[in-house]
Short mmCIF file of C-alpha atoms in Angstrom, two decimals:
data_model
loop_
_atom_site.label_atom_id
_atom_site.label_comp_id
_atom_site.label_asym_id
_atom_site.label_seq_id
_atom_site.Cartn_x
_atom_site.Cartn_y
_atom_site.Cartn_z
CA UNK A 1 112.01 81.17 74.70
CA UNK A 2 114.59 78.38 74.82
CA UNK A 3 114.56 74.96 73.04
CA UNK A 4 116.29 72.01 73.52
CA UNK A 5 117.05 70.60 69.97
CA UNK A 6 119.04 73.32 68.36
CA UNK A 7 121.38 74.18 67.29
CA UNK A 8 123.08 71.55 69.75
CA UNK A 9 120.84 68.60 71.75
CA UNK A 10 119.97 69.08 75.31
CA UNK A 11 121.24 72.77 75.12
CA UNK A 12 119.28 75.96 75.56
CA UNK A 13 118.36 77.65 72.05
CA UNK A 14 117.23 81.21 71.74
CA UNK A 15 114.02 81.07 69.72
CA UNK A 16 113.53 85.03 68.99
CA UNK A 17 111.77 88.28 70.38
CA UNK A 18 108.85 89.85 69.44
CA UNK A 19 106.50 92.74 70.36
CA UNK A 20 103.26 92.48 72.22
CA UNK A 21 99.94 94.11 71.37
CA UNK A 22 97.49 95.93 73.84
CA UNK A 23 95.08 92.73 73.62
CA UNK A 24 97.72 90.77 74.79
CA UNK A 25 98.98 89.02 71.89
CA UNK A 26 102.67 88.57 70.01
CA UNK A 27 103.43 89.18 66.71
CA UNK A 28 105.60 86.25 66.58
CA UNK A 29 103.88 83.83 68.71
CA UNK A 30 106.30 80.97 67.52
CA UNK A 31 108.83 82.03 69.86
CA UNK A 32 106.67 80.67 73.21
CA UNK A 33 104.55 78.13 71.11
CA UNK A 34 107.62 76.07 69.40
CA UNK A 35 109.17 75.62 72.86
CA UNK A 36 110.98 72.03 73.17
CA UNK A 37 109.75 70.37 76.04
CA UNK A 38 112.06 67.70 76.17
CA UNK A 39 116.05 67.25 77.04
CA UNK A 40 118.14 66.69 80.26
CA UNK A 41 120.40 70.04 80.66
CA UNK A 42 118.82 72.44 82.72
CA UNK A 43 121.83 74.84 83.65
CA UNK A 44 120.34 78.18 84.32
CA UNK A 45 123.86 80.20 84.69
CA UNK A 46 123.94 79.04 81.06
CA UNK A 47 120.42 80.24 80.30
CA UNK A 48 120.81 83.64 81.81
CA UNK A 49 123.96 84.48 80.34
CA UNK A 50 122.72 83.16 76.58
CA UNK A 51 119.60 85.35 76.67
CA UNK A 52 121.02 88.49 77.82
CA UNK A 53 123.59 88.24 75.24
CA UNK A 54 121.11 87.23 72.42
CA UNK A 55 118.82 90.23 72.55
CA UNK A 56 118.79 91.83 69.13
CA UNK A 57 119.58 95.30 68.62
CA UNK A 58 116.06 95.52 66.79
CA UNK A 59 112.57 93.71 66.97
CA UNK A 60 109.85 93.72 64.39
CA UNK A 61 111.64 96.45 63.25
CA UNK A 62 111.93 98.49 66.41
CA UNK A 63 115.45 99.76 67.07
CA UNK A 64 115.56 99.26 70.94
CA UNK A 65 117.78 101.85 72.02
CA UNK A 66 116.94 104.78 69.37
CA UNK A 67 113.11 104.17 69.62
CA UNK A 68 112.22 103.24 73.09
CA UNK A 69 111.98 106.09 75.63
CA UNK A 70 112.70 103.62 78.39
CA UNK A 71 113.95 100.16 78.45
CA UNK A 72 113.16 97.99 81.01
CA UNK A 73 115.40 94.79 81.52
CA UNK A 74 113.89 92.11 82.93
CA UNK A 75 114.70 88.31 82.63
CA UNK A 76 112.50 85.27 84.22
CA UNK A 77 114.24 81.89 84.75
CA UNK A 78 111.62 78.85 84.89
CA UNK A 79 113.16 75.79 86.15
CA UNK A 80 112.27 72.56 88.18
CA UNK A 81 115.89 71.51 88.77
CA UNK A 82 118.86 72.91 90.38
CA UNK A 83 122.00 73.75 87.84
CA UNK A 84 123.54 70.85 85.75
CA UNK A 85 126.76 72.46 86.25
CA UNK A 86 128.93 69.48 85.20
CA UNK A 87 130.47 71.32 82.26
CA UNK A 88 129.59 75.27 82.76
CA UNK A 89 131.87 77.18 85.46
CA UNK A 90 130.35 80.07 86.14
CA UNK A 91 129.83 81.17 89.53
CA UNK A 92 127.10 82.83 91.71
CA UNK A 93 129.39 85.99 92.20
CA UNK A 94 129.82 85.69 88.24
CA UNK A 95 126.04 85.68 87.72
CA UNK A 96 125.21 88.68 90.29
CA UNK A 97 127.86 90.62 88.60
CA UNK A 98 127.01 89.89 85.31
CA UNK A 99 123.31 90.50 85.87
CA UNK A 100 123.98 94.04 87.55
CA UNK A 101 126.40 95.05 84.63
CA UNK A 102 123.42 94.59 82.40
CA UNK A 103 120.74 96.06 84.53
CA UNK A 104 118.43 93.45 84.33
CA UNK A 105 115.62 92.39 87.16
CA UNK A 106 115.73 88.54 87.72
CA UNK A 107 112.46 86.60 88.79
CA UNK A 108 112.94 82.78 89.53
CA UNK A 109 110.22 80.42 88.62
CA UNK A 110 111.86 77.31 90.56
CA UNK A 111 111.17 74.76 92.81
CA UNK A 112 110.76 76.59 95.93
CA UNK A 113 107.90 76.00 98.58
CA UNK A 114 107.61 78.38 101.15
CA UNK A 115 106.61 76.97 104.53
CA UNK A 116 105.41 73.78 103.41
CA UNK A 117 102.65 75.36 101.47
CA UNK A 118 101.50 75.85 98.02
CA UNK A 119 99.39 78.94 98.50
CA UNK A 120 102.50 81.00 99.37
CA UNK A 121 103.28 81.36 95.65
CA UNK A 122 106.05 83.66 95.76
CA UNK A 123 108.67 85.27 98.06
CA UNK A 124 110.96 88.46 98.04
CA UNK A 125 113.89 88.41 100.11
CA UNK A 126 115.97 91.35 102.03
CA UNK A 127 117.97 91.85 104.45
CA UNK A 128 120.69 88.98 103.16
CA UNK A 129 118.19 86.78 103.40
CA UNK A 130 116.32 87.18 106.50
CA UNK A 131 113.62 89.08 105.96
CA UNK A 132 110.85 88.73 103.49
CA UNK A 133 107.70 89.40 102.09
CA UNK A 134 105.76 86.19 101.18
CA UNK A 135 102.78 86.27 98.57
CA UNK A 136 100.07 84.01 99.68
CA UNK A 137 96.80 82.86 97.74
CA UNK A 138 93.98 84.85 99.43
CA UNK A 139 90.50 83.21 98.55
CA UNK A 140 88.99 81.68 94.94
CA UNK A 141 89.02 84.69 92.76
CA UNK A 142 92.32 85.21 92.32
CA UNK A 143 93.30 87.45 95.31
CA UNK A 144 96.45 87.32 96.83
CA UNK A 145 97.77 88.72 100.33
CA UNK A 146 100.99 89.24 101.56
CA UNK A 147 102.87 88.71 105.14
CA UNK A 148 105.94 88.89 106.53
CA UNK A 149 108.74 86.48 107.70
CA UNK A 150 111.94 87.14 109.71
CA UNK A 151 113.91 83.61 109.37
CA UNK A 152 117.01 82.72 107.22
CA UNK A 153 114.98 81.88 103.88
CA UNK A 154 117.06 77.75 103.97
CA UNK A 155 115.32 77.06 107.05
CA UNK A 156 111.67 77.12 105.77
CA UNK A 157 112.02 76.98 101.80
CA UNK A 158 111.85 73.41 100.80
CA UNK A 159 112.85 71.82 97.58
CA UNK A 160 112.75 68.42 95.79
CA UNK A 161 115.41 66.70 96.92
CA UNK A 162 115.38 64.30 93.75
CA UNK A 163 115.43 67.34 91.08
CA UNK A 164 116.30 70.38 92.59
CA UNK A 165 117.89 70.16 96.13
CA UNK A 166 120.52 72.81 95.71
CA UNK A 167 118.04 75.55 94.19
CA UNK A 168 118.53 77.64 97.79
CA UNK A 169 122.38 77.89 96.72
CA UNK A 170 122.37 77.77 93.32
CA UNK A 171 119.60 80.25 92.42
CA UNK A 172 118.04 82.32 95.38
CA UNK A 173 120.73 84.28 96.18
CA UNK A 174 120.67 85.89 92.44
CA UNK A 175 117.49 87.62 93.95
CA UNK A 176 118.21 88.56 97.68
CA UNK A 177 118.24 92.38 98.27
CA UNK A 178 117.07 92.59 94.71
CA UNK A 179 113.51 93.96 93.06
CA UNK A 180 112.95 90.78 91.49
CA UNK A 181 111.42 87.78 93.59
CA UNK A 182 110.84 83.83 93.89
CA UNK A 183 108.15 82.12 92.52
CA UNK A 184 107.02 78.23 93.05
CA UNK A 185 106.77 76.00 90.11
CA UNK A 186 105.11 73.54 91.96
CA UNK A 187 102.33 76.41 92.71
CA UNK A 188 102.17 77.27 88.93
CA UNK A 189 101.94 73.59 88.03
CA UNK A 190 99.16 73.11 90.70
CA UNK A 191 97.43 75.90 89.58
CA UNK A 192 97.40 74.79 85.96
CA UNK A 193 96.82 71.07 86.19
CA UNK A 194 92.92 71.95 87.79
CA UNK A 195 93.36 74.21 90.94
CA UNK A 196 92.02 77.33 88.85
CA UNK A 197 91.91 79.54 92.11
CA UNK A 198 95.47 78.91 92.66
CA UNK A 199 96.50 79.49 88.99
CA UNK A 200 95.06 83.11 89.29
CA UNK A 201 96.23 83.78 92.61
CA UNK A 202 99.93 82.97 91.13
CA UNK A 203 99.19 85.05 88.21
CA UNK A 204 98.01 88.01 89.32
CA UNK A 205 100.47 88.38 92.26
CA UNK A 206 103.51 87.98 89.82
CA UNK A 207 102.09 90.62 87.09
CA UNK A 208 101.19 93.04 89.94
CA UNK A 209 104.77 92.66 91.46
CA UNK A 210 106.12 92.83 87.99
CA UNK A 211 104.90 95.98 87.44
CA UNK A 212 106.08 97.43 90.20
CA UNK A 213 109.61 96.08 89.79
CA UNK A 214 109.55 97.50 86.12
CA UNK A 215 107.89 100.76 86.57
CA UNK A 216 108.81 101.58 90.28
CA UNK A 217 111.70 99.52 91.64
CA UNK A 218 111.81 99.74 95.32
CA UNK A 219 108.64 101.89 95.63
CA UNK A 220 104.90 101.29 95.29
CA UNK A 221 102.10 102.03 92.40
CA UNK A 222 99.46 103.85 93.42
CA UNK A 223 97.36 105.41 90.68
CA UNK A 224 99.70 105.15 87.95
CA UNK A 225 102.30 106.96 90.05
CA UNK A 226 105.31 105.43 91.56
CA UNK A 227 105.66 106.06 95.50
CA UNK A 228 108.85 105.95 96.91
CA UNK A 229 108.23 103.09 100.13
CA UNK A 230 111.85 103.37 101.35
CA UNK A 231 110.89 104.80 104.51
CA UNK A 232 107.96 106.33 106.24
CA UNK A 233 109.01 109.02 108.61
CA UNK A 234 106.01 111.54 108.74
CA UNK A 235 103.37 109.24 109.05
CA UNK A 236 101.66 109.45 112.64
CA UNK A 237 99.45 111.13 114.75
CA UNK A 238 99.95 114.36 117.44
CA UNK A 239 98.70 117.62 118.38
CA UNK A 240 95.21 118.72 117.66
CA UNK A 241 95.12 115.54 116.50
CA UNK A 242 96.59 115.93 113.29
CA UNK A 243 96.86 112.36 111.54
CA UNK A 244 99.39 111.74 108.66
CA UNK A 245 98.26 108.98 106.70
CA UNK A 246 100.85 106.16 104.98
CA UNK A 247 100.32 108.50 101.82
CA UNK A 248 101.33 111.74 103.85
CA UNK A 249 97.38 112.87 103.50
CA UNK A 250 96.85 115.31 106.64
CA UNK A 251 93.49 115.35 108.21
CA UNK A 252 92.12 116.23 111.52
CA UNK A 253 89.44 114.23 113.93
CA UNK A 254 88.58 115.81 116.83
CA UNK A 255 85.95 113.62 118.61
CA UNK A 256 86.81 112.10 122.20
CA UNK A 257 86.96 108.25 122.44
CA UNK A 258 89.66 105.62 121.96
CA UNK A 259 90.33 104.66 118.42
CA UNK A 260 92.27 102.30 116.42
CA UNK A 261 95.39 103.83 114.94
CA UNK A 262 96.74 101.17 113.56
CA UNK A 263 96.61 97.24 113.68
CA UNK A 264 98.08 94.16 112.03
CA UNK A 265 97.59 90.86 112.91
CA UNK A 266 100.17 89.35 110.94
CA UNK A 267 102.96 91.93 112.41
CA UNK A 268 106.23 89.94 113.10
CA UNK A 269 104.84 86.38 112.36
CA UNK A 270 101.74 86.75 113.81
CA UNK A 271 102.79 88.16 117.22
CA UNK A 272 100.57 91.52 116.03
CA UNK A 273 100.37 94.82 116.52
CA UNK A 274 97.63 97.32 117.65
CA UNK A 275 97.88 100.45 118.39
CA UNK A 276 95.48 102.33 120.33
CA UNK A 277 94.97 106.10 121.25
CA UNK A 278 92.83 107.83 123.85
CA UNK A 279 91.60 111.47 122.83
CA UNK A 280 90.19 114.31 124.87
CA UNK A 281 88.19 117.00 123.81
CA UNK A 282 89.04 121.00 125.11
CA UNK A 283 86.30 123.19 123.83
CA UNK A 284 86.30 123.03 119.90
CA UNK A 285 89.60 120.97 119.76
CA UNK A 286 90.77 117.61 121.14
CA UNK A 287 94.59 116.17 121.68
CA UNK A 288 95.85 112.63 122.30
CA UNK A 289 95.92 112.39 125.90
CA UNK A 290 97.41 108.73 125.69
CA UNK A 291 98.81 105.55 123.61
CA UNK A 292 98.57 101.79 124.25
CA UNK A 293 100.77 99.84 122.15
CA UNK A 294 100.33 96.02 122.11
CA UNK A 295 102.69 93.70 120.48
CA UNK A 296 102.33 89.65 121.20
CA UNK A 297 101.03 89.46 124.76
CA UNK A 298 102.82 92.66 126.04
CA UNK A 299 101.32 96.02 126.58
CA UNK A 300 102.64 99.43 126.60
CA UNK A 301 100.57 102.50 127.73
CA UNK A 302 102.23 106.08 127.75
CA UNK A 303 100.78 109.04 128.60
CA UNK A 304 101.70 113.01 128.94
CA UNK A 305 101.29 115.14 131.86
CA UNK A 306 99.61 118.71 132.05
CA UNK A 307 102.47 119.40 135.05
CA UNK A 308 105.57 117.91 133.65
CA UNK A 309 107.45 120.90 134.82
CA UNK A 310 106.88 120.13 138.32
CA UNK A 311 106.44 116.35 137.70
CA UNK A 312 109.30 115.22 135.38
CA UNK A 313 108.19 111.23 136.51
CA UNK A 314 107.53 109.45 133.18
CA UNK A 315 103.79 108.28 132.72
CA UNK A 316 103.96 104.79 131.27
CA UNK A 317 102.49 101.12 132.21
CA UNK A 318 103.74 97.85 131.05
CA UNK A 319 101.35 95.45 131.06
CA UNK A 320 99.56 97.53 133.05
CA UNK A 321 101.93 97.89 135.88
CA UNK A 322 102.75 101.75 136.45
CA UNK A 323 106.52 102.59 135.58
CA UNK A 324 107.04 98.54 134.97
CA UNK A 325 110.48 97.65 134.00
CA UNK A 326 110.94 99.29 130.48
CA UNK A 327 114.46 98.19 128.80
CA UNK A 328 112.50 96.00 126.55
CA UNK A 329 109.00 95.85 125.44
CA UNK A 330 107.97 92.42 123.69
CA UNK A 331 111.45 91.55 122.93
CA UNK A 332 112.17 95.07 121.44
CA UNK A 333 114.92 97.49 122.99
CA UNK A 334 113.33 100.64 124.04
CA UNK A 335 115.73 103.81 124.88
CA UNK A 336 114.08 106.78 126.42
CA UNK A 337 115.02 110.26 125.77
CA UNK A 338 114.55 113.34 128.05
CA UNK A 339 115.64 116.52 126.46
CA UNK A 340 116.66 119.57 128.34
CA UNK A 341 113.06 120.34 128.24
CA UNK A 342 111.75 118.70 130.88
CA UNK A 343 108.06 119.12 129.27
CA UNK A 344 109.14 116.52 126.40
CA UNK A 345 109.96 113.18 126.77
CA UNK A 346 110.42 110.18 123.78
CA UNK A 347 110.30 106.40 123.82
CA UNK A 348 111.81 104.76 120.82
CA UNK A 349 111.14 101.03 120.18
CA UNK A 350 113.43 99.51 117.76
CA UNK A 351 111.75 96.64 115.72
CA UNK A 352 115.20 94.95 115.18
CA UNK A 353 115.88 92.53 114.42
CA UNK A 354 112.57 91.57 112.98
CA UNK A 355 112.43 94.97 110.95
CA UNK A 356 115.86 95.91 111.28
CA UNK A 357 116.43 100.09 111.25
CA UNK A 358 112.58 100.41 111.85
CA UNK A 359 110.59 102.16 114.97
CA UNK A 360 107.78 103.25 116.54
CA UNK A 361 108.17 106.75 118.13
CA UNK A 362 106.36 108.09 121.13
CA UNK A 363 106.88 111.82 122.21
CA UNK A 364 105.25 113.51 125.03
CA UNK A 365 104.95 117.23 125.54
CA UNK A 366 103.18 118.04 128.54
CA UNK A 367 99.99 116.15 128.04
CA UNK A 368 100.09 116.08 124.47
CA UNK A 369 101.05 112.42 122.81
CA UNK A 370 102.69 112.09 119.18
CA UNK A 371 103.25 108.79 117.78
CA UNK A 372 105.46 108.39 114.47
CA UNK A 373 107.01 105.84 112.82
CA UNK A 374 110.42 105.00 110.65
CA UNK A 375 110.08 102.08 108.73
CA UNK A 376 108.40 100.57 105.06
CA UNK A 377 106.04 98.49 103.98
CA UNK A 378 108.06 95.13 105.69
CA UNK A 379 107.07 96.41 109.38
CA UNK A 380 103.61 98.22 108.40
CA UNK A 381 102.36 97.36 105.06
CA UNK A 382 99.78 95.21 106.30
CA UNK A 383 97.72 97.84 109.10
CA UNK A 384 94.45 98.79 109.14
CA UNK A 385 93.09 102.13 111.07
CA UNK A 386 93.38 105.82 111.02
CA UNK A 387 96.28 106.20 108.61
CA UNK A 388 94.50 104.16 106.09
CA UNK A 389 96.03 101.62 103.46
CA UNK A 390 99.85 101.28 103.26
CA UNK A 391 99.94 100.45 99.64
CA UNK A 392 96.90 102.30 98.08
CA UNK A 393 96.47 105.26 100.30
CA UNK A 394 92.84 104.66 100.70
CA UNK A 395 91.01 105.51 103.98
CA UNK A 396 89.03 102.25 104.25
CA UNK A 397 86.33 101.34 106.48
CA UNK A 398 86.58 98.32 108.96
CA UNK A 399 85.15 96.12 105.91
CA UNK A 400 88.22 96.93 104.00
CA UNK A 401 86.56 97.62 101.05
CA UNK A 402 84.45 101.14 101.37
CA UNK A 403 86.31 104.02 101.32
CA UNK A 404 85.53 106.62 103.83
CA UNK A 405 86.10 110.22 102.36
CA UNK A 406 84.45 112.11 105.29
CA UNK A 407 87.08 112.38 108.04
CA UNK A 408 84.35 112.46 110.86
CA UNK A 409 82.87 109.39 109.51
CA UNK A 410 86.24 107.95 109.25
CA UNK A 411 87.05 108.75 112.77
CA UNK A 412 84.00 107.06 114.36
CA UNK A 413 84.24 104.28 112.15
CA UNK A 414 87.79 103.59 113.79
CA UNK A 415 86.43 104.04 117.71
CA UNK A 416 87.56 100.78 119.78
CA UNK A 417 84.97 98.15 119.82
CA UNK A 418 84.81 95.19 122.19
CA UNK A 419 86.65 92.84 119.83
CA UNK A 420 89.39 95.15 119.74
CA UNK A 421 89.78 94.81 123.21
CA UNK A 422 90.94 97.32 125.96
CA UNK A 423 94.46 97.76 126.17
CA UNK A 424 94.57 101.41 128.49
CA UNK A 425 94.85 100.33 132.24
CA UNK A 426 91.47 102.29 132.58
CA UNK A 427 88.35 102.84 131.12
CA UNK A 428 87.25 106.23 129.94
CA UNK A 429 84.36 107.74 128.53
CA UNK A 430 82.87 107.08 126.18
CA UNK A 431 83.20 103.26 125.26
CA UNK A 432 81.18 101.94 122.61
CA UNK A 433 78.17 101.60 121.90
CA UNK A 434 78.12 105.02 122.76
CA UNK A 435 79.70 106.91 120.06
CA UNK A 436 82.85 109.42 120.14
CA UNK A 437 81.99 112.73 121.30
CA UNK A 438 81.95 115.51 118.89
CA UNK A 439 82.95 119.07 119.53
CA UNK A 440 79.91 121.61 119.27
CA UNK A 441 79.92 123.46 116.14
CA UNK A 442 83.62 122.36 115.68
CA UNK A 443 84.40 124.75 112.34
CA UNK A 444 82.61 127.98 113.49
CA UNK A 445 83.32 128.11 116.80
CA UNK A 446 87.32 127.57 115.66
CA UNK A 447 87.19 129.92 113.40
CA UNK A 448 86.01 132.30 115.61
CA UNK A 449 88.19 131.40 118.33
CA UNK A 450 91.09 132.01 116.00
CA UNK A 451 90.16 135.03 114.92
CA UNK A 452 90.20 136.56 118.43
CA UNK A 453 93.62 135.01 119.13
CA UNK A 454 95.98 137.16 120.91
CA UNK A 455 98.63 135.59 119.07
CA UNK A 456 99.18 136.53 115.53
CA UNK A 457 99.84 134.43 112.90
CA UNK A 458 103.05 135.69 112.24
CA UNK A 459 104.12 135.09 115.64
CA UNK A 460 103.10 131.57 115.68
CA UNK A 461 105.11 130.90 112.20
CA UNK A 462 107.99 132.41 113.71
CA UNK A 463 107.76 130.18 116.72
CA UNK A 464 107.25 127.23 114.19
CA UNK A 465 110.36 128.17 112.27
CA UNK A 466 112.38 125.30 113.01
CA UNK A 467 109.71 122.87 111.72
CA UNK A 468 110.71 122.26 107.90
CA UNK A 469 107.93 120.03 106.59
CA UNK A 470 105.40 122.46 105.07
CA UNK A 471 102.37 120.19 106.28
CA UNK A 472 103.80 120.24 109.91
CA UNK A 473 104.58 124.12 110.06
CA UNK A 474 100.91 124.41 109.13
CA UNK A 475 99.88 122.04 111.91
CA UNK A 476 102.57 123.65 114.69
CA UNK A 477 100.98 127.26 113.34
CA UNK A 478 97.46 125.81 114.13
CA UNK A 479 98.40 124.49 117.23
CA UNK A 480 100.02 127.46 118.88
CA UNK A 481 97.01 129.61 117.96
CA UNK A 482 94.34 126.90 119.22
CA UNK A 483 95.92 126.56 122.62
CA UNK A 484 97.39 130.41 123.08
CA UNK A 485 100.73 129.03 123.61
CA UNK A 486 104.04 129.51 121.66
CA UNK A 487 105.69 126.66 123.86
CA UNK A 488 103.33 124.18 121.67
CA UNK A 489 105.98 124.27 119.29
CA UNK A 490 107.81 121.83 121.32
CA UNK A 491 105.28 119.07 120.42
CA UNK A 492 106.66 119.07 116.74
#
């Protein structure tokens, strides 16, 4: 903490360090209770450098370097003004270098209102200050949610013109593309002054974000483990159909119906992303016959072809028009790739510039459709559906709280309902309220058929040798045995 009176009036002063305990108390509480609230010189750059430079070697008898297994260095700057830099010459680049050289994570609690709404308690900035995750109050019980926004931060973050007009220039650039975030001091003040729900949401959002920054930089903490969220290239649905959740858990669902694969109404500044798949039952297994993707008001539907070798025409509909113009879709570039094998076709939707370097990929191999993703939480972090919850890995029901562990029940739960709207160009049976059609005795019949297979496991494994992911390799082998077709490796 910093006081204003000693050793020099109107200057920051280091008040000491102490240790915390499991009950949330401090060994020396005076370092936070003896703050001086008066004084006119609020020079944040000086405060940052002064505080980093004055961390002692030992705190309450504990030598930081020798006795701590891990040393997490975090700094929180709290100020309702911009810089008072009349006699302090450090530059923005000086500060970035100083913080990085000392391995600190900086969070800013400053005058920074996001989209004119105090319920937006904080914002994490990336991609040079253009793509963001906004932390927003959710309800009256301390909950919070996040949404993504793409725009230059100075276009929608505002500051008090009397006290903090240059906050966007002085402070916010320090945390762009860093683990830390910007938190609105006005939201905190409003919460402390009587809006208890806002105070709780601010606190919970800040604490949970700080825990992830400290323990799992650039990732997400799930059940005490740090899970990297830099990219999801394995998540998706394909084959028999094999479903890979956002947390890389594999399961199968063999019902025939239309299903919600992933849905996020807040995607791309509330354009919305909705992906539905249509499955078709074949004896004791099923496959994905087609996929429909809606972004904003535009719908792209892609279907495989059982006669792909003789009919190389792509099977797709744009806003229900067969083979409509497909250079772009919903404002995003679409690339169609046709390998030397005419039975295989790929559609790649580039989500730039909204989500730079992130993609939705649809592959058609004969009549089989596969949908996968390359990206992270910025694009897909709020989706619900068959892929589960992005942040926790839990397979939630539609109510967002009930966890479903039986995958047949999970698939049935995410059957497309009237409220989800029809995205396909035609109607196939069943449609709700008719339930999804299940294979008869799928496990027993499947086991018997696989045992009678004319293709051996060894032959299937050899055909799938090019598939490097262990779980995908297992799926590949199974699909070959189920279809009795060695060329099914082309679907992987």
